Amino acid sequence: MQQAGQWYASLAHTEAFEQQYGVNPEARLMRADALRNTGQVEQARQAYLALLQGATTARARRGLGLLYASQGQYGQAVEQLDKARQLNPIDANVLSDLAYAHMLDGRLAAAQMPIMQASQLAPANARVQLNMALFWLASGNQAQASQLLRQLAQPQAKGALPMIDQTSLQTLQAQLTSVRDAVRLSLIHI
């Protein structure tokens, strides 16, 4: 359900799961993700904070980072995502999220290492690759960004769909505007 973006249904199912089987850290993490994605900010924050021990720590830190980023609190987002990266340094999603938070905070130089790592760790992950293209565009490297976007727009195998479509490109353009605005603001405050 979560992979399909059915966050409200996921909330109902995690509640039913806990009623039937008891408290489970994985189900609690799924519930926290669903709370975040349904705009229940404080409940999500509390749920993630309760999961900062044990096997769920890295994923809870990532969830907190994404929650802070959704609120425009990029400094706190970077802090949490960097802690998640330290706990799981080869998680391409965490690295990509960290790079994106840096970009939204106007810090392109800080975004370079994590986005390069994410891109190489997950060459078939469209979201990661789009963040790589975003970084290159924001950094003024139009040639590499264009080459990557052309590759992503081509099917990887006969009969396969391309990794990105027109909607992806429109989202990328909106993100680029946000990142460029953030970079401009960061230069003003220096």
XYZ file of N, CA and C in Angstrom:
570
model
N 0.816 -1.194 0.000
C 0.000 0.000 0.000
C 0.860 1.257 0.000
N 1.927 1.244 0.793
C 2.785 2.424 0.852
C 3.503 2.639 -0.464
N 3.939 1.582 -1.113
C 4.591 1.736 -2.410
C 3.637 2.325 -3.437
N 2.344 2.097 -3.263
C 1.335 2.638 -4.179
C 0.841 4.011 -3.719
N 1.405 4.519 -2.607
C 0.996 5.834 -2.110
C -0.340 5.829 -1.394
N -0.782 4.693 -0.944
C -2.056 4.582 -0.238
C -1.813 4.705 1.271
N -1.472 5.917 1.673
C -1.033 6.173 3.041
C -2.157 6.041 4.061
N -3.360 6.459 3.703
C -4.472 6.366 4.648
C -4.861 4.909 4.889
N -4.885 4.117 3.832
C -5.165 2.684 3.979
C -4.064 2.021 4.805
N -2.835 2.454 4.594
C -1.716 1.911 5.352
C -1.883 2.171 6.851
N -2.360 3.371 7.178
C -2.614 3.680 8.596
C -3.618 2.697 9.203
N -4.677 2.440 8.474
C -5.693 1.507 8.971
C -5.110 0.110 9.129
N -4.326 -0.318 8.173
C -3.752 -1.664 8.237
C -2.702 -1.806 9.332
N -1.896 -0.782 9.554
C -0.903 -0.902 10.638
C -1.609 -0.961 11.989
N -2.691 -0.217 12.125
C -3.465 -0.273 13.378
C -4.070 -1.665 13.569
N -4.650 -2.222 12.500
C -5.237 -3.558 12.573
C -4.164 -4.605 12.878
N -2.996 -4.458 12.269
C -1.886 -5.384 12.506
C -1.509 -5.385 13.985
N -1.362 -4.173 14.556
C -0.973 -4.088 15.969
C -2.041 -4.658 16.888
N -3.319 -4.483 16.541
C -4.399 -5.051 17.357
C -4.350 -6.575 17.331
N -4.027 -7.122 16.170
C -4.028 -8.569 16.024
C -2.743 -9.221 16.517
N -1.586 -8.587 16.257
C -0.305 -9.234 16.535
C 0.539 -8.547 17.603
N 0.112 -7.398 18.069
C 0.884 -6.666 19.057
C 1.847 -5.681 18.405
N 2.588 -4.991 19.258
C 3.505 -3.962 18.791
C 4.711 -4.603 18.115
N 5.057 -4.066 16.947
C 6.172 -4.557 16.159
C 6.912 -3.332 15.630
N 8.243 -3.248 15.806
C 8.981 -2.063 15.358
C 8.805 -1.748 13.871
N 8.782 -2.777 13.024
C 8.613 -2.542 11.582
C 7.251 -1.928 11.281
N 6.217 -2.455 11.925
C 4.864 -1.911 11.723
C 4.787 -0.483 12.258
N 5.461 -0.236 13.376
C 5.484 1.124 13.941
C 6.178 2.097 12.989
N 7.242 1.645 12.346
C 7.948 2.483 11.381
C 7.049 2.774 10.170
N 6.344 1.754 9.710
C 5.404 1.963 8.600
C 4.306 2.947 9.006
N 3.856 2.837 10.225
C 2.829 3.756 10.723
C 3.382 5.185 10.766
N 4.609 5.347 11.247
C 5.222 6.682 11.296
C 5.337 7.273 9.891
N 5.747 6.448 8.920
C 5.834 6.908 7.532
C 4.456 7.328 7.011
N 3.449 6.540 7.335
C 2.090 6.869 6.898
C 1.609 8.160 7.557
N 1.907 8.347 8.828
C 1.528 9.596 9.511
C 2.200 10.794 8.840
N 3.483 10.657 8.518
C 4.209 11.747 7.841
C 3.576 12.061 6.495
N 3.242 11.035 5.754
C 2.701 11.231 4.409
C 1.233 11.621 4.382
N 0.578 11.616 5.525
C -0.799 12.111 5.601
C -0.860 13.452 6.322
N 0.312 14.058 6.539
C 0.348 15.404 7.108
C 0.152 15.484 8.611
N 0.260 14.373 9.292
C 0.110 14.358 10.748
C 1.494 14.510 11.384
N 1.985 15.727 11.295
C 3.382 16.039 11.591
C 3.781 15.676 13.019
N 3.061 16.157 13.992
C 3.458 15.919 15.384
C 3.367 14.442 15.755
N 2.321 13.762 15.302
C 2.199 12.331 15.586
C 3.338 11.552 14.912
N 3.690 11.939 13.696
C 4.795 11.279 12.999
C 6.106 11.519 13.741
N 6.323 12.760 14.155
C 7.563 13.085 14.877
C 7.682 12.240 16.143
N 6.604 12.155 16.904
C 6.615 11.353 18.133
C 6.860 9.870 17.825
N 6.245 9.394 16.754
C 6.421 7.983 16.381
C 7.870 7.699 15.992
N 8.474 8.591 15.219
C 9.883 8.397 14.836
C 10.795 8.475 16.062
N 10.554 9.435 16.931
C 11.385 9.572 18.130
C 11.346 8.305 18.981
N 10.198 7.651 19.017
C 10.059 6.416 19.796
C 10.812 5.249 19.156
N 11.241 5.412 17.907
C 11.922 4.329 17.187
C 13.424 4.558 17.030
N 13.985 5.453 17.822
C 15.406 5.785 17.698
C 16.333 4.822 18.436
N 15.842 3.672 18.770
C 16.662 2.640 19.406
C 16.551 1.361 18.599
N 17.623 0.609 18.519
C 17.585 -0.700 17.890
C 17.682 -0.675 16.381
N 17.103 -1.689 15.768
C 17.240 -1.905 14.329
C 16.542 -0.843 13.480
N 15.641 -0.080 14.064
C 14.885 0.916 13.293
C 15.516 2.308 13.345
N 16.629 2.457 14.031
C 17.210 3.782 14.250
C 17.499 4.527 12.956
N 18.186 3.897 12.016
C 18.555 4.582 10.768
C 17.311 5.002 9.999
N 16.327 4.112 9.900
C 15.118 4.443 9.156
C 14.285 5.505 9.874
N 14.310 5.494 11.205
C 13.598 6.538 11.953
C 14.278 7.892 11.761
N 15.605 7.905 11.746
C 16.343 9.158 11.476
C 15.996 9.683 10.079
N 15.934 8.782 9.093
C 15.562 9.204 7.743
C 14.143 9.792 7.749
N 13.243 9.125 8.432
C 11.873 9.626 8.517
C 11.805 11.006 9.135
N 12.564 11.207 10.215
C 12.619 12.540 10.839
C 13.188 13.567 9.866
N 14.233 13.172 9.144
C 14.821 14.082 8.156
C 13.819 14.483 7.094
N 13.083 13.516 6.580
C 12.072 13.816 5.564
C 10.952 14.674 6.135
N 10.603 14.419 7.383
C 9.568 15.216 8.050
C 10.018 16.672 8.181
N 11.243 16.878 8.652
C 11.763 18.249 8.780
C 11.864 18.934 7.419
N 12.298 18.188 6.402
C 12.410 18.767 5.062
C 11.036 19.198 4.552
N 10.018 18.395 4.825
C 8.673 18.750 4.358
C 8.151 20.012 5.037
N 8.738 20.355 6.164
C 8.357 21.560 6.901
C 9.267 22.745 6.581
N 10.222 22.534 5.650
C 11.154 23.592 5.283
C 12.258 23.813 6.301
N 12.444 22.881 7.222
C 13.477 22.963 8.250
C 14.694 22.158 7.776
N 15.381 22.708 6.770
C 16.427 21.953 6.081
C 17.650 21.686 6.940
N 17.999 22.577 7.831
C 19.132 22.329 8.723
C 18.893 21.100 9.581
N 17.696 21.006 10.170
C 17.354 19.839 10.984
C 17.228 18.589 10.112
N 16.705 18.770 8.892
C 16.595 17.633 7.977
C 17.977 17.068 7.668
N 18.913 17.944 7.351
C 20.280 17.513 7.048
C 20.881 16.792 8.254
N 20.677 17.327 9.441
C 21.224 16.706 10.653
C 20.717 15.271 10.814
N 19.411 15.073 10.674
C 18.837 13.733 10.837
C 19.253 12.791 9.707
N 19.242 13.296 8.481
C 19.623 12.461 7.342
C 21.103 12.086 7.397
N 21.932 12.994 7.901
C 23.345 12.662 8.038
C 23.541 11.586 9.112
N 22.764 11.645 10.180
C 22.841 10.581 11.199
C 22.390 9.251 10.612
N 21.349 9.277 9.765
C 20.898 8.047 9.098
C 21.989 7.530 8.168
N 22.675 8.434 7.469
C 23.767 8.049 6.571
C 24.908 7.406 7.357
N 25.224 7.957 8.514
C 26.303 7.389 9.330
C 25.964 5.965 9.769
N 24.686 5.718 10.027
C 24.258 4.384 10.451
C 24.176 3.396 9.289
N 23.911 3.908 8.091
C 23.798 3.053 6.911
C 24.388 3.793 5.711
N 25.723 3.792 5.589
C 26.392 4.617 4.583
C 26.207 4.180 3.136
N 25.572 3.039 2.887
C 25.359 2.613 1.498
C 23.886 2.636 1.099
N 23.049 3.287 1.879
C 21.632 3.414 1.533
C 21.488 4.573 0.545
N 21.277 4.240 -0.717
C 21.201 5.257 -1.774
C 20.055 6.232 -1.550
N 18.949 5.767 -0.986
C 17.824 6.670 -0.735
C 18.167 7.713 0.314
N 18.846 7.287 1.366
C 19.266 8.232 2.407
C 20.262 9.237 1.825
N 21.223 8.747 1.066
C 22.221 9.637 0.456
C 21.555 10.644 -0.481
N 20.621 10.185 -1.274
C 19.914 11.070 -2.203
C 19.076 12.101 -1.450
N 18.392 11.650 -0.402
C 17.591 12.572 0.415
C 18.484 13.609 1.088
N 19.643 13.169 1.578
C 20.596 14.080 2.210
C 21.066 15.129 1.204
N 21.420 14.691 0.009
C 21.862 15.625 -1.032
C 20.751 16.615 -1.376
N 19.539 16.124 -1.493
C 18.409 17.000 -1.839
C 18.165 18.025 -0.728
N 18.259 17.602 0.525
C 18.090 18.540 1.646
C 19.183 19.606 1.617
N 20.419 19.198 1.322
C 21.501 20.173 1.181
C 21.178 21.170 0.066
N 20.696 20.649 -1.067
C 20.371 21.536 -2.190
C 19.270 22.524 -1.809
N 18.242 22.041 -1.118
C 17.153 22.929 -0.707
C 17.592 23.925 0.357
N 18.707 23.624 1.007
C 19.293 24.544 1.976
C 20.291 25.485 1.294
N 20.420 25.351 -0.034
C 21.304 26.234 -0.793
C 22.761 25.847 -0.751
N 23.065 24.628 -0.351
C 24.449 24.191 -0.163
C 24.819 23.127 -1.197
N 25.082 23.576 -2.414
C 25.391 22.643 -3.499
C 26.667 21.852 -3.240
N 27.694 22.503 -2.722
C 28.964 21.803 -2.482
C 28.772 20.632 -1.517
N 27.948 20.827 -0.501
C 27.700 19.761 0.473
C 26.880 18.620 -0.130
N 26.115 18.912 -1.182
C 25.272 17.899 -1.813
C 26.059 16.979 -2.748
N 27.219 17.426 -3.193
C 27.945 16.685 -4.226
C 28.300 15.257 -3.828
N 28.963 15.067 -2.722
C 29.409 13.724 -2.332
C 28.229 12.759 -2.158
N 27.210 13.113 -1.368
C 26.138 12.130 -1.200
C 25.369 11.830 -2.494
N 25.187 12.814 -3.381
C 24.435 12.513 -4.598
C 25.277 11.688 -5.567
N 26.574 11.930 -5.611
C 27.441 11.104 -6.458
C 27.446 9.654 -5.952
N 27.525 9.483 -4.639
C 27.503 8.134 -4.070
C 26.170 7.456 -4.371
N 25.069 8.163 -4.138
C 23.738 7.593 -4.371
C 23.569 7.194 -5.828
N 24.003 8.050 -6.724
C 23.856 7.789 -8.149
C 24.598 6.527 -8.568
N 25.792 6.336 -8.032
C 26.563 5.151 -8.386
C 26.045 3.897 -7.679
N 25.506 4.058 -6.484
C 24.962 2.903 -5.759
C 23.630 2.422 -6.340
N 22.862 3.334 -6.935
C 21.522 2.976 -7.419
C 21.280 3.511 -8.830
N 21.982 2.975 -9.811
C 21.827 3.486 -11.172
C 20.437 3.248 -11.776
N 19.669 2.329 -11.214
C 18.332 2.039 -11.738
C 17.219 2.705 -10.930
N 17.579 3.555 -9.977
C 16.588 4.235 -9.146
C 16.295 5.600 -9.774
N 15.106 5.751 -10.342
C 14.749 6.978 -11.067
C 14.824 8.209 -10.172
N 14.350 8.103 -8.937
C 14.352 9.268 -8.043
C 15.775 9.718 -7.736
N 16.648 8.763 -7.489
C 18.055 9.079 -7.229
C 18.679 9.732 -8.462
N 18.417 9.157 -9.626
C 19.011 9.687 -10.853
C 18.461 11.078 -11.183
N 17.205 11.311 -10.889
C 16.653 12.659 -11.097
C 17.301 13.664 -10.146
N 17.604 13.242 -8.918
C 18.316 14.141 -7.999
C 19.730 14.417 -8.507
N 20.343 13.424 -9.161
C 21.667 13.639 -9.763
C 21.558 14.689 -10.869
N 20.542 14.555 -11.726
C 20.321 15.531 -12.797
C 20.049 16.915 -12.215
N 19.276 16.962 -11.140
C 18.985 18.233 -10.478
C 20.272 18.880 -9.978
N 21.136 18.094 -9.359
C 22.404 18.621 -8.874
C 23.217 19.198 -10.019
N 23.326 18.439 -11.113
C 24.107 18.930 -12.245
C 23.515 20.202 -12.830
N 22.193 20.252 -12.964
C 21.557 21.465 -13.492
C 21.802 22.659 -12.575
N 21.619 22.456 -11.278
C 21.810 23.543 -10.310
C 23.263 23.998 -10.269
N 24.189 23.077 -10.562
C 25.620 23.395 -10.549
C 26.099 23.977 -11.876
N 25.203 24.074 -12.843
C 25.569 24.641 -14.132
C 26.166 23.645 -15.105
N 26.053 22.369 -14.821
C 26.601 21.345 -15.691
C 25.494 20.798 -16.592
N 25.051 21.619 -17.512
C 23.941 21.298 -18.404
C 24.222 20.068 -19.265
N 25.456 19.916 -19.739
C 25.786 18.804 -20.639
C 25.588 17.451 -19.962
N 26.120 17.288 -18.746
C 25.960 16.011 -18.046
C 24.506 15.773 -17.670
N 23.802 16.823 -17.245
C 22.392 16.679 -16.898
C 21.581 16.244 -18.115
N 21.828 16.873 -19.247
C 21.090 16.525 -20.467
C 21.360 15.089 -20.892
N 22.618 14.675 -20.809
C 22.964 13.301 -21.169
C 22.239 12.305 -20.262
N 22.250 12.553 -18.962
C 21.576 11.661 -18.017
C 20.071 11.633 -18.288
N 19.470 12.787 -18.502
C 18.021 12.843 -18.746
C 17.651 12.106 -20.039
N 18.491 12.209 -21.060
C 18.238 11.453 -22.295
C 18.271 9.949 -22.020
N 19.249 9.511 -21.219
C 19.352 8.086 -20.884
C 18.116 7.625 -20.114
N 17.683 8.433 -19.161
C 16.536 8.063 -18.338
C 15.236 8.035 -19.129
N 15.175 8.820 -20.191
C 13.963 8.888 -21.014
C 13.882 7.741 -22.025
N 14.964 6.975 -22.161
C 14.990 5.837 -23.079
C 14.677 4.554 -22.304
N 13.867 3.670 -22.899
C 13.628 2.369 -22.238
C 14.950 1.621 -22.055
N 15.133 0.996 -20.922
C 16.377 0.285 -20.620
C 16.438 -1.086 -21.296
N 15.267 -1.601 -21.659
C 15.202 -2.898 -22.331
C 14.029 -2.870 -23.310
N 14.063 -3.774 -24.247
C 12.996 -3.834 -25.249
C 11.660 -4.097 -24.544
N 10.688 -3.252 -24.832
C 9.362 -3.384 -24.231
C 9.233 -2.759 -22.856
N 10.340 -2.265 -22.300
C 10.299 -1.646 -20.970
C 9.917 -0.171 -21.096
N 9.384 0.365 -20.032
C 9.063 1.783 -19.989
C 10.315 2.577 -19.620
N 10.412 3.814 -20.076
C 11.543 4.644 -19.639
C 11.440 4.927 -18.136
N 12.570 5.264 -17.534
C 12.586 5.528 -16.090
C 11.873 6.827 -15.737
N 11.827 7.786 -16.676
C 11.165 9.061 -16.406
C 10.180 9.371 -17.522
N 9.234 10.260 -17.211
C 8.262 10.711 -18.194
C 8.151 12.232 -18.128
N 7.197 12.780 -18.829
C 7.038 14.233 -18.876
C 6.730 14.814 -17.492
N 5.960 14.103 -16.698
C 5.651 14.565 -15.335
C 6.921 14.661 -14.503
N 7.810 13.687 -14.652
C 9.092 13.706 -13.937
C 9.885 14.953 -14.304
N 9.889 15.288 -15.583
C 10.649 16.454 -16.051
C 10.035 17.758 -15.539
N 8.711 17.806 -15.451
C 8.051 18.996 -14.908
C 8.372 19.156 -13.419
N 8.366 18.053 -12.691
C 8.720 18.090 -11.271
C 10.168 18.540 -11.113
N 11.043 18.013 -11.955
C 12.458 18.391 -11.922
C 12.613 19.892 -12.143
N 11.874 20.455 -13.075
C 11.966 21.888 -13.369
C 11.534 22.717 -12.159
N 10.461 22.294 -11.476
C 10.000 23.001 -10.278
C 11.037 22.894 -9.162
N 11.636 21.717 -9.010
C 12.670 21.533 -7.992
C 13.879 22.401 -8.293
N 14.233 22.501 -9.563
C 15.385 23.318 -9.955
C 15.158 24.775 -9.578
N 13.963 25.258 -9.780
C 13.638 26.629 -9.392
C 13.810 26.806 -7.887
N 13.324 25.849 -7.101
C 13.461 25.921 -5.639
C 14.921 25.903 -5.207
N 15.707 25.035 -5.831
C 17.126 24.932 -5.468
C 17.868 26.212 -5.847
N 17.605 26.730 -7.035
C 18.273 27.970 -7.450
C 17.904 29.123 -6.520
N 16.646 29.196 -6.093
C 16.230 30.222 -5.126
C 16.972 30.051 -3.806
N 17.107 28.812 -3.357
C 17.804 28.540 -2.096
C 19.272 28.924 -2.196
N 19.910 28.638 -3.330
C 21.307 28.999 -3.531
C 21.460 30.520 -3.508
N 20.566 31.217 -4.190
C 20.614 32.681 -4.184
C 20.473 33.238 -2.772
N 19.532 32.693 -2.009
C 19.341 33.151 -0.626
C 20.573 32.867 0.226
N 21.198 31.721 0.015
C 22.383 31.400 0.818
C 23.531 32.345 0.496
N 23.626 32.787 -0.750
C 24.677 33.725 -1.133
C 24.438 35.110 -0.529
N 23.176 35.475 -0.379
C 22.830 36.765 0.224
C 23.232 36.790 1.701
N 23.075 35.629 2.360
C 23.357 35.560 3.808
C 24.826 35.344 4.133
N 25.658 35.233 3.146
C 27.092 35.008 3.414
C 27.765 36.316 3.764
